[in-house]
Amino acid sequence: MTQNVDTTSLIVDFVGGAIGHRFRSGEGRGQALAKAAGFSPGVMPEIVDATAGLGRDAFFLASLGAHVTLVERSMTMHELLAEGLERARAQGGRYAETVARMTLIHGDSCALLPQLNPQVVLVDPMHPPRNNTALVKKEMRLIREIVGTDPDATQLMQVALETARNRVVLKWPLRAEPMPGLPKPSHQILGKSTRYDVFVKAKIVKTT
């Protein structure tokens, strides 16, 4: 799946670009992802990002104070993530503090989730192609070439629903049909182009 893929132009960057801007601007718990993950006054969820990808969501959640475990099964993407985390750590300050709350694991989430005993699981599989999109961004094309199409996304969601202690969050295109084979979510949080299908199993106990 990763053979003959030129990844030299794909960089995991937590310092520059959109993620760095979001970090510096202090966007916080009011964001849709934070609400979906269970952040609320006195609640700091522990999160497993089961499909780490470029790590942007995990970095954002860790910047809010959460401890986030990133699981990535593609060795190529895992190596890119490790390099990006090291660059952010080298920046020091809040960047280093955020990275210190992130744990990167190489492996398959379907096998690892039962061992991790997660509180909250975030699943962001490769989304179905949008029919009205003529050109896919180069970055997304590269990611798709590296990680594939996630044909086992439904299986991963089922494992997440079985193993998560408190909630599972599925990140999905705003107008896409629900992922087949899943129960109806407890609620949905809508963004501009993305929605979060939230499956609540138990209330997260306040820590403060």
PDB file of C-alpha atoms in Angstrom:
ATOM      1  CA  MET A   1       0.000   0.000   0.000  1.00  0.00           C
ATOM      2  CA  THR A   2       2.901   2.351   0.621  1.00  0.00           C
ATOM      3  CA  GLN A   3       5.177   1.165  -2.174  1.00  0.00           C
ATOM      4  CA  ASN A   4       6.330   3.681  -4.790  1.00  0.00           C
ATOM      5  CA  VAL A   5       4.629   6.605  -3.073  1.00  0.00           C
ATOM      6  CA  ASP A   6       6.601   9.847  -3.110  1.00  0.00           C
ATOM      7  CA  THR A   7       5.941  11.410   0.276  1.00  0.00           C
ATOM      8  CA  THR A   8       8.690  14.010   0.127  1.00  0.00           C
ATOM      9  CA  SER A   9       6.131  16.804  -0.271  1.00  0.00           C
ATOM     10  CA  LEU A  10       3.972  15.574   2.631  1.00  0.00           C
ATOM     11  CA  ILE A  11       5.013  17.048   5.964  1.00  0.00           C
ATOM     12  CA  VAL A  12       3.320  16.802   9.344  1.00  0.00           C
ATOM     13  CA  ASP A  13       3.545  20.362  10.627  1.00  0.00           C
ATOM     14  CA  PHE A  14       2.118  21.390  14.006  1.00  0.00           C
ATOM     15  CA  VAL A  15       3.988  24.698  14.103  1.00  0.00           C
ATOM     16  CA  GLY A  16       3.177  26.410  10.800  1.00  0.00           C
ATOM     17  CA  GLY A  17       0.138  26.408   8.560  1.00  0.00           C
ATOM     18  CA  ALA A  18      -3.477  26.177   9.677  1.00  0.00           C
ATOM     19  CA  ILE A  19      -2.828  24.029  12.747  1.00  0.00           C
ATOM     20  CA  GLY A  20      -0.140  26.390  14.011  1.00  0.00           C
ATOM     21  CA  HIS A  21      -2.451  29.356  13.492  1.00  0.00           C
ATOM     22  CA  ARG A  22      -5.249  27.610  15.371  1.00  0.00           C
ATOM     23  CA  PHE A  23      -2.826  26.801  18.179  1.00  0.00           C
ATOM     24  CA  ARG A  24      -1.511  30.367  18.475  1.00  0.00           C
ATOM     25  CA  SER A  25      -4.972  31.916  18.262  1.00  0.00           C
ATOM     26  CA  GLY A  26      -6.112  29.878  21.234  1.00  0.00           C
ATOM     27  CA  GLU A  27      -9.187  28.280  19.670  1.00  0.00           C
ATOM     28  CA  GLY A  28     -10.576  26.130  22.409  1.00  0.00           C
ATOM     29  CA  ARG A  29     -13.363  24.146  23.963  1.00  0.00           C
ATOM     30  CA  GLY A  30     -16.069  25.918  22.006  1.00  0.00           C
ATOM     31  CA  GLN A  31     -14.950  24.180  18.815  1.00  0.00           C
ATOM     32  CA  ALA A  32     -17.157  21.389  17.463  1.00  0.00           C
ATOM     33  CA  LEU A  33     -14.478  18.704  17.881  1.00  0.00           C
ATOM     34  CA  ALA A  34     -13.876  19.623  21.515  1.00  0.00           C
ATOM     35  CA  LYS A  35     -17.606  19.459  22.274  1.00  0.00           C
ATOM     36  CA  ALA A  36     -17.902  16.128  20.487  1.00  0.00           C
ATOM     37  CA  ALA A  37     -14.971  14.678  22.458  1.00  0.00           C
ATOM     38  CA  GLY A  38     -16.680  15.550  25.733  1.00  0.00           C
ATOM     39  CA  PHE A  39     -14.863  18.658  26.940  1.00  0.00           C
ATOM     40  CA  SER A  40     -16.955  20.643  29.404  1.00  0.00           C
ATOM     41  CA  PRO A  41     -16.316  22.583  32.615  1.00  0.00           C
ATOM     42  CA  GLY A  42     -14.417  20.283  34.956  1.00  0.00           C
ATOM     43  CA  VAL A  43     -14.158  17.487  32.368  1.00  0.00           C
ATOM     44  CA  MET A  44     -10.860  16.632  30.703  1.00  0.00           C
ATOM     45  CA  PRO A  45     -11.364  13.466  28.632  1.00  0.00           C
ATOM     46  CA  GLU A  46      -8.648  10.927  27.879  1.00  0.00           C
ATOM     47  CA  ILE A  47      -8.772  10.262  24.157  1.00  0.00           C
ATOM     48  CA  VAL A  48      -7.560   7.633  21.720  1.00  0.00           C
ATOM     49  CA  ASP A  49      -7.327   8.906  18.148  1.00  0.00           C
ATOM     50  CA  ALA A  50      -7.761   5.575  16.396  1.00  0.00           C
ATOM     51  CA  THR A  51      -6.949   6.926  12.921  1.00  0.00           C
ATOM     52  CA  ALA A  52      -4.200   9.439  13.612  1.00  0.00           C
ATOM     53  CA  GLY A  53      -3.393  10.467  10.032  1.00  0.00           C
ATOM     54  CA  LEU A  54      -1.684  13.866  10.062  1.00  0.00           C
ATOM     55  CA  GLY A  55      -2.353  14.202  13.790  1.00  0.00           C
ATOM     56  CA  ARG A  56      -4.054  17.591  13.560  1.00  0.00           C
ATOM     57  CA  ASP A  57      -7.132  16.695  15.578  1.00  0.00           C
ATOM     58  CA  ALA A  58      -5.016  14.950  18.203  1.00  0.00           C
ATOM     59  CA  PHE A  59      -2.714  17.967  18.518  1.00  0.00           C
ATOM     60  CA  PHE A  60      -5.687  20.293  18.896  1.00  0.00           C
ATOM     61  CA  LEU A  61      -7.235  18.117  21.614  1.00  0.00           C
ATOM     62  CA  ALA A  62      -3.893  17.811  23.424  1.00  0.00           C
ATOM     63  CA  SER A  63      -3.476  21.592  23.258  1.00  0.00           C
ATOM     64  CA  LEU A  64      -6.669  21.839  25.322  1.00  0.00           C
ATOM     65  CA  GLY A  65      -5.082  19.694  28.029  1.00  0.00           C
ATOM     66  CA  ALA A  66      -6.247  16.205  27.110  1.00  0.00           C
ATOM     67  CA  HIS A  67      -3.945  13.206  27.074  1.00  0.00           C
ATOM     68  CA  VAL A  68      -4.237  11.756  23.581  1.00  0.00           C
ATOM     69  CA  THR A  69      -2.995   8.411  22.289  1.00  0.00           C
ATOM     70  CA  LEU A  70      -2.494   8.407  18.524  1.00  0.00           C
ATOM     71  CA  VAL A  71      -2.712   5.062  16.747  1.00  0.00           C
ATOM     72  CA  GLU A  72      -1.487   4.872  13.141  1.00  0.00           C
ATOM     73  CA  ARG A  73      -1.093   1.595  11.269  1.00  0.00           C
ATOM     74  CA  SER A  74       0.780   2.966   8.252  1.00  0.00           C
ATOM     75  CA  MET A  75       4.499   2.907   9.016  1.00  0.00           C
ATOM     76  CA  THR A  76       5.072   5.722   6.527  1.00  0.00           C
ATOM     77  CA  MET A  77       2.490   7.956   8.178  1.00  0.00           C
ATOM     78  CA  HIS A  78       3.736   6.934  11.625  1.00  0.00           C
ATOM     79  CA  GLU A  79       7.239   8.085  10.714  1.00  0.00           C
ATOM     80  CA  LEU A  80       5.916  11.405   9.361  1.00  0.00           C
ATOM     81  CA  LEU A  81       3.972  11.909  12.587  1.00  0.00           C
ATOM     82  CA  ALA A  82       7.000  11.130  14.735  1.00  0.00           C
ATOM     83  CA  GLU A  83       9.047  13.702  12.818  1.00  0.00           C
ATOM     84  CA  GLY A  84       6.306  16.319  13.177  1.00  0.00           C
ATOM     85  CA  LEU A  85       5.981  15.715  16.902  1.00  0.00           C
ATOM     86  CA  GLU A  86       9.734  16.029  17.351  1.00  0.00           C
ATOM     87  CA  ARG A  87       9.775  19.344  15.487  1.00  0.00           C
ATOM     88  CA  ALA A  88       6.978  20.666  17.678  1.00  0.00           C
ATOM     89  CA  ARG A  89       8.760  19.433  20.813  1.00  0.00           C
ATOM     90  CA  ALA A  90      11.896  21.273  19.735  1.00  0.00           C
ATOM     91  CA  GLN A  91       9.933  24.541  19.639  1.00  0.00           C
ATOM     92  CA  GLY A  92       9.640  24.355  23.414  1.00  0.00           C
ATOM     93  CA  GLY A  93       7.055  26.243  25.436  1.00  0.00           C
ATOM     94  CA  ARG A  94       3.401  25.378  24.855  1.00  0.00           C
ATOM     95  CA  TYR A  95       4.308  23.263  21.841  1.00  0.00           C
ATOM     96  CA  ALA A  96       6.481  20.984  23.943  1.00  0.00           C
ATOM     97  CA  GLU A  97       3.858  20.885  26.696  1.00  0.00           C
ATOM     98  CA  THR A  98       1.219  19.809  24.171  1.00  0.00           C
ATOM     99  CA  VAL A  99       3.416  17.100  22.627  1.00  0.00           C
ATOM    100  CA  ALA A 100       4.167  15.760  26.116  1.00  0.00           C
ATOM    101  CA  ARG A 101       0.467  14.875  26.382  1.00  0.00           C
ATOM    102  CA  MET A 102       0.578  12.900  23.119  1.00  0.00           C
ATOM    103  CA  THR A 103       1.568   9.235  22.815  1.00  0.00           C
ATOM    104  CA  LEU A 104       2.161   7.838  19.329  1.00  0.00           C
ATOM    105  CA  ILE A 105       1.695   4.115  18.688  1.00  0.00           C
ATOM    106  CA  HIS A 106       2.244   2.161  15.485  1.00  0.00           C
ATOM    107  CA  GLY A 107      -0.373  -0.537  15.103  1.00  0.00           C
ATOM    108  CA  ASP A 108      -3.905  -1.497  14.122  1.00  0.00           C
ATOM    109  CA  SER A 109      -6.587   0.100  16.283  1.00  0.00           C
ATOM    110  CA  CYS A 110      -8.898  -2.894  15.866  1.00  0.00           C
ATOM    111  CA  ALA A 111      -6.326  -4.960  17.760  1.00  0.00           C
ATOM    112  CA  LEU A 112      -5.084  -2.255  20.136  1.00  0.00           C
ATOM    113  CA  LEU A 113      -8.304  -0.661  21.397  1.00  0.00           C
ATOM    114  CA  PRO A 114      -9.254  -3.583  23.672  1.00  0.00           C
ATOM    115  CA  GLN A 115      -5.820  -3.299  25.305  1.00  0.00           C
ATOM    116  CA  LEU A 116      -5.951   0.479  25.664  1.00  0.00           C
ATOM    117  CA  ASN A 117      -9.279   0.468  27.534  1.00  0.00           C
ATOM    118  CA  PRO A 118     -10.107   3.914  26.132  1.00  0.00           C
ATOM    119  CA  GLN A 119     -12.339   6.521  27.696  1.00  0.00           C
ATOM    120  CA  VAL A 120     -13.097   8.352  24.443  1.00  0.00           C
ATOM    121  CA  VAL A 121     -12.316   7.109  20.928  1.00  0.00           C
ATOM    122  CA  LEU A 122     -12.087   9.392  17.902  1.00  0.00           C
ATOM    123  CA  VAL A 123     -12.448   7.714  14.500  1.00  0.00           C
ATOM    124  CA  ASP A 124     -11.732   9.701  11.336  1.00  0.00           C
ATOM    125  CA  PRO A 125     -11.523   7.177   8.483  1.00  0.00           C
ATOM    126  CA  MET A 126     -10.846   8.015   4.864  1.00  0.00           C
ATOM    127  CA  HIS A 127     -14.116   9.576   3.825  1.00  0.00           C
ATOM    128  CA  PRO A 128     -16.123   8.567   0.769  1.00  0.00           C
ATOM    129  CA  PRO A 129     -15.243  10.722  -2.249  1.00  0.00           C
ATOM    130  CA  ARG A 130     -17.394  13.798  -2.703  1.00  0.00           C
ATOM    131  CA  ASN A 131     -19.219  13.603  -6.021  1.00  0.00           C
ATOM    132  CA  ASN A 132     -19.055  17.357  -6.566  1.00  0.00           C
ATOM    133  CA  THR A 133     -15.296  17.577  -6.108  1.00  0.00           C
ATOM    134  CA  ALA A 134     -13.425  17.573  -9.413  1.00  0.00           C
ATOM    135  CA  LEU A 135      -9.940  17.728  -7.921  1.00  0.00           C
ATOM    136  CA  VAL A 136      -8.854  16.321  -4.601  1.00  0.00           C
ATOM    137  CA  LYS A 137      -6.216  18.333  -2.779  1.00  0.00           C
ATOM    138  CA  LYS A 138      -2.716  16.991  -3.401  1.00  0.00           C
ATOM    139  CA  GLU A 139      -2.207  16.445   0.314  1.00  0.00           C
ATOM    140  CA  MET A 140      -5.327  14.287   0.561  1.00  0.00           C
ATOM    141  CA  ARG A 141      -4.317  12.321  -2.530  1.00  0.00           C
ATOM    142  CA  LEU A 142      -0.963  11.531  -0.938  1.00  0.00           C
ATOM    143  CA  ILE A 143      -2.595  10.461   2.318  1.00  0.00           C
ATOM    144  CA  ARG A 144      -4.999   8.205   0.451  1.00  0.00           C
ATOM    145  CA  GLU A 145      -2.070   6.616  -1.410  1.00  0.00           C
ATOM    146  CA  ILE A 146      -0.268   5.996   1.876  1.00  0.00           C
ATOM    147  CA  VAL A 147      -3.051   4.740   4.125  1.00  0.00           C
ATOM    148  CA  GLY A 148      -5.462   3.326   1.552  1.00  0.00           C
ATOM    149  CA  THR A 149      -9.243   3.579   1.666  1.00  0.00           C
ATOM    150  CA  ASP A 150      -9.958   2.141   5.139  1.00  0.00           C
ATOM    151  CA  PRO A 151     -12.270  -0.667   3.960  1.00  0.00           C
ATOM    152  CA  ASP A 152     -12.494  -1.877   7.565  1.00  0.00           C
ATOM    153  CA  ALA A 153     -13.839   1.441   8.903  1.00  0.00           C
ATOM    154  CA  THR A 154     -17.126  -0.132   9.979  1.00  0.00           C
ATOM    155  CA  GLN A 155     -15.272  -2.883  11.832  1.00  0.00           C
ATOM    156  CA  LEU A 156     -13.128  -0.271  13.565  1.00  0.00           C
ATOM    157  CA  MET A 157     -16.221   1.645  14.656  1.00  0.00           C
ATOM    158  CA  GLN A 158     -17.763  -1.545  16.025  1.00  0.00           C
ATOM    159  CA  VAL A 159     -14.607  -2.298  18.019  1.00  0.00           C
ATOM    160  CA  ALA A 160     -14.541   1.299  19.272  1.00  0.00           C
ATOM    161  CA  LEU A 161     -18.167   1.066  20.394  1.00  0.00           C
ATOM    162  CA  GLU A 162     -17.411  -2.169  22.240  1.00  0.00           C
ATOM    163  CA  THR A 163     -14.274  -0.936  23.993  1.00  0.00           C
ATOM    164  CA  ALA A 164     -14.812   2.781  24.729  1.00  0.00           C
ATOM    165  CA  ARG A 165     -15.870   3.381  28.312  1.00  0.00           C
ATOM    166  CA  ASN A 166     -17.625   6.698  27.752  1.00  0.00           C
ATOM    167  CA  ARG A 167     -18.059   7.745  24.130  1.00  0.00           C
ATOM    168  CA  VAL A 168     -17.068   7.273  20.507  1.00  0.00           C
ATOM    169  CA  VAL A 169     -16.840  10.130  18.026  1.00  0.00           C
ATOM    170  CA  LEU A 170     -17.052   9.499  14.283  1.00  0.00           C
ATOM    171  CA  LYS A 171     -15.787  12.366  12.127  1.00  0.00           C
ATOM    172  CA  TRP A 172     -17.705  12.236   8.867  1.00  0.00           C
ATOM    173  CA  PRO A 173     -18.526  14.515   5.917  1.00  0.00           C
ATOM    174  CA  LEU A 174     -21.411  16.849   6.697  1.00  0.00           C
ATOM    175  CA  ARG A 175     -23.807  15.576   4.039  1.00  0.00           C
ATOM    176  CA  ALA A 176     -22.598  11.983   3.707  1.00  0.00           C
ATOM    177  CA  GLU A 177     -24.927   9.106   4.412  1.00  0.00           C
ATOM    178  CA  PRO A 178     -24.460   7.488   7.848  1.00  0.00           C
ATOM    179  CA  MET A 179     -21.811   4.793   7.997  1.00  0.00           C
ATOM    180  CA  PRO A 180     -23.658   1.508   7.413  1.00  0.00           C
ATOM    181  CA  GLY A 181     -23.899  -1.081  10.138  1.00  0.00           C
ATOM    182  CA  LEU A 182     -23.864   1.337  13.074  1.00  0.00           C
ATOM    183  CA  PRO A 183     -26.520   2.250  15.627  1.00  0.00           C
ATOM    184  CA  LYS A 184     -28.032   5.709  15.549  1.00  0.00           C
ATOM    185  CA  PRO A 185     -25.711   8.214  17.267  1.00  0.00           C
ATOM    186  CA  SER A 186     -26.736   9.821  20.541  1.00  0.00           C
ATOM    187  CA  HIS A 187     -26.369  13.213  18.889  1.00  0.00           C
ATOM    188  CA  GLN A 188     -24.534  15.043  16.137  1.00  0.00           C
ATOM    189  CA  ILE A 189     -22.428  18.191  16.169  1.00  0.00           C
ATOM    190  CA  LEU A 190     -22.252  19.964  12.836  1.00  0.00           C
ATOM    191  CA  GLY A 191     -19.370  21.989  11.421  1.00  0.00           C
ATOM    192  CA  LYS A 192     -18.998  23.763   8.092  1.00  0.00           C
ATOM    193  CA  SER A 193     -18.082  20.686   6.072  1.00  0.00           C
ATOM    194  CA  THR A 194     -17.813  18.018   8.762  1.00  0.00           C
ATOM    195  CA  ARG A 195     -20.149  16.468  11.258  1.00  0.00           C
ATOM    196  CA  TYR A 196     -19.365  14.529  14.402  1.00  0.00           C
ATOM    197  CA  ASP A 197     -21.592  11.539  15.125  1.00  0.00           C
ATOM    198  CA  VAL A 198     -21.349  11.066  18.893  1.00  0.00           C
ATOM    199  CA  PHE A 199     -22.160   7.746  20.530  1.00  0.00           C
ATOM    200  CA  VAL A 200     -22.454   8.236  24.295  1.00  0.00           C
ATOM    201  CA  LYS A 201     -22.093   5.179  26.509  1.00  0.00           C
ATOM    202  CA  ALA A 202     -21.582   6.817  29.923  1.00  0.00           C
ATOM    203  CA  LYS A 203     -21.124  10.281  31.341  1.00  0.00           C
ATOM    204  CA  ILE A 204     -17.513  11.392  31.797  1.00  0.00           C
ATOM    205  CA  VAL A 205     -16.919  12.083  35.487  1.00  0.00           C
ATOM    206  CA  LYS A 206     -15.631  15.553  36.342  1.00  0.00           C
ATOM    207  CA  THR A 207     -12.015  15.691  37.406  1.00  0.00           C
ATOM    208  CA  THR A 208     -12.122  19.111  39.065  1.00  0.00           C
TER     209      THR A 208
END
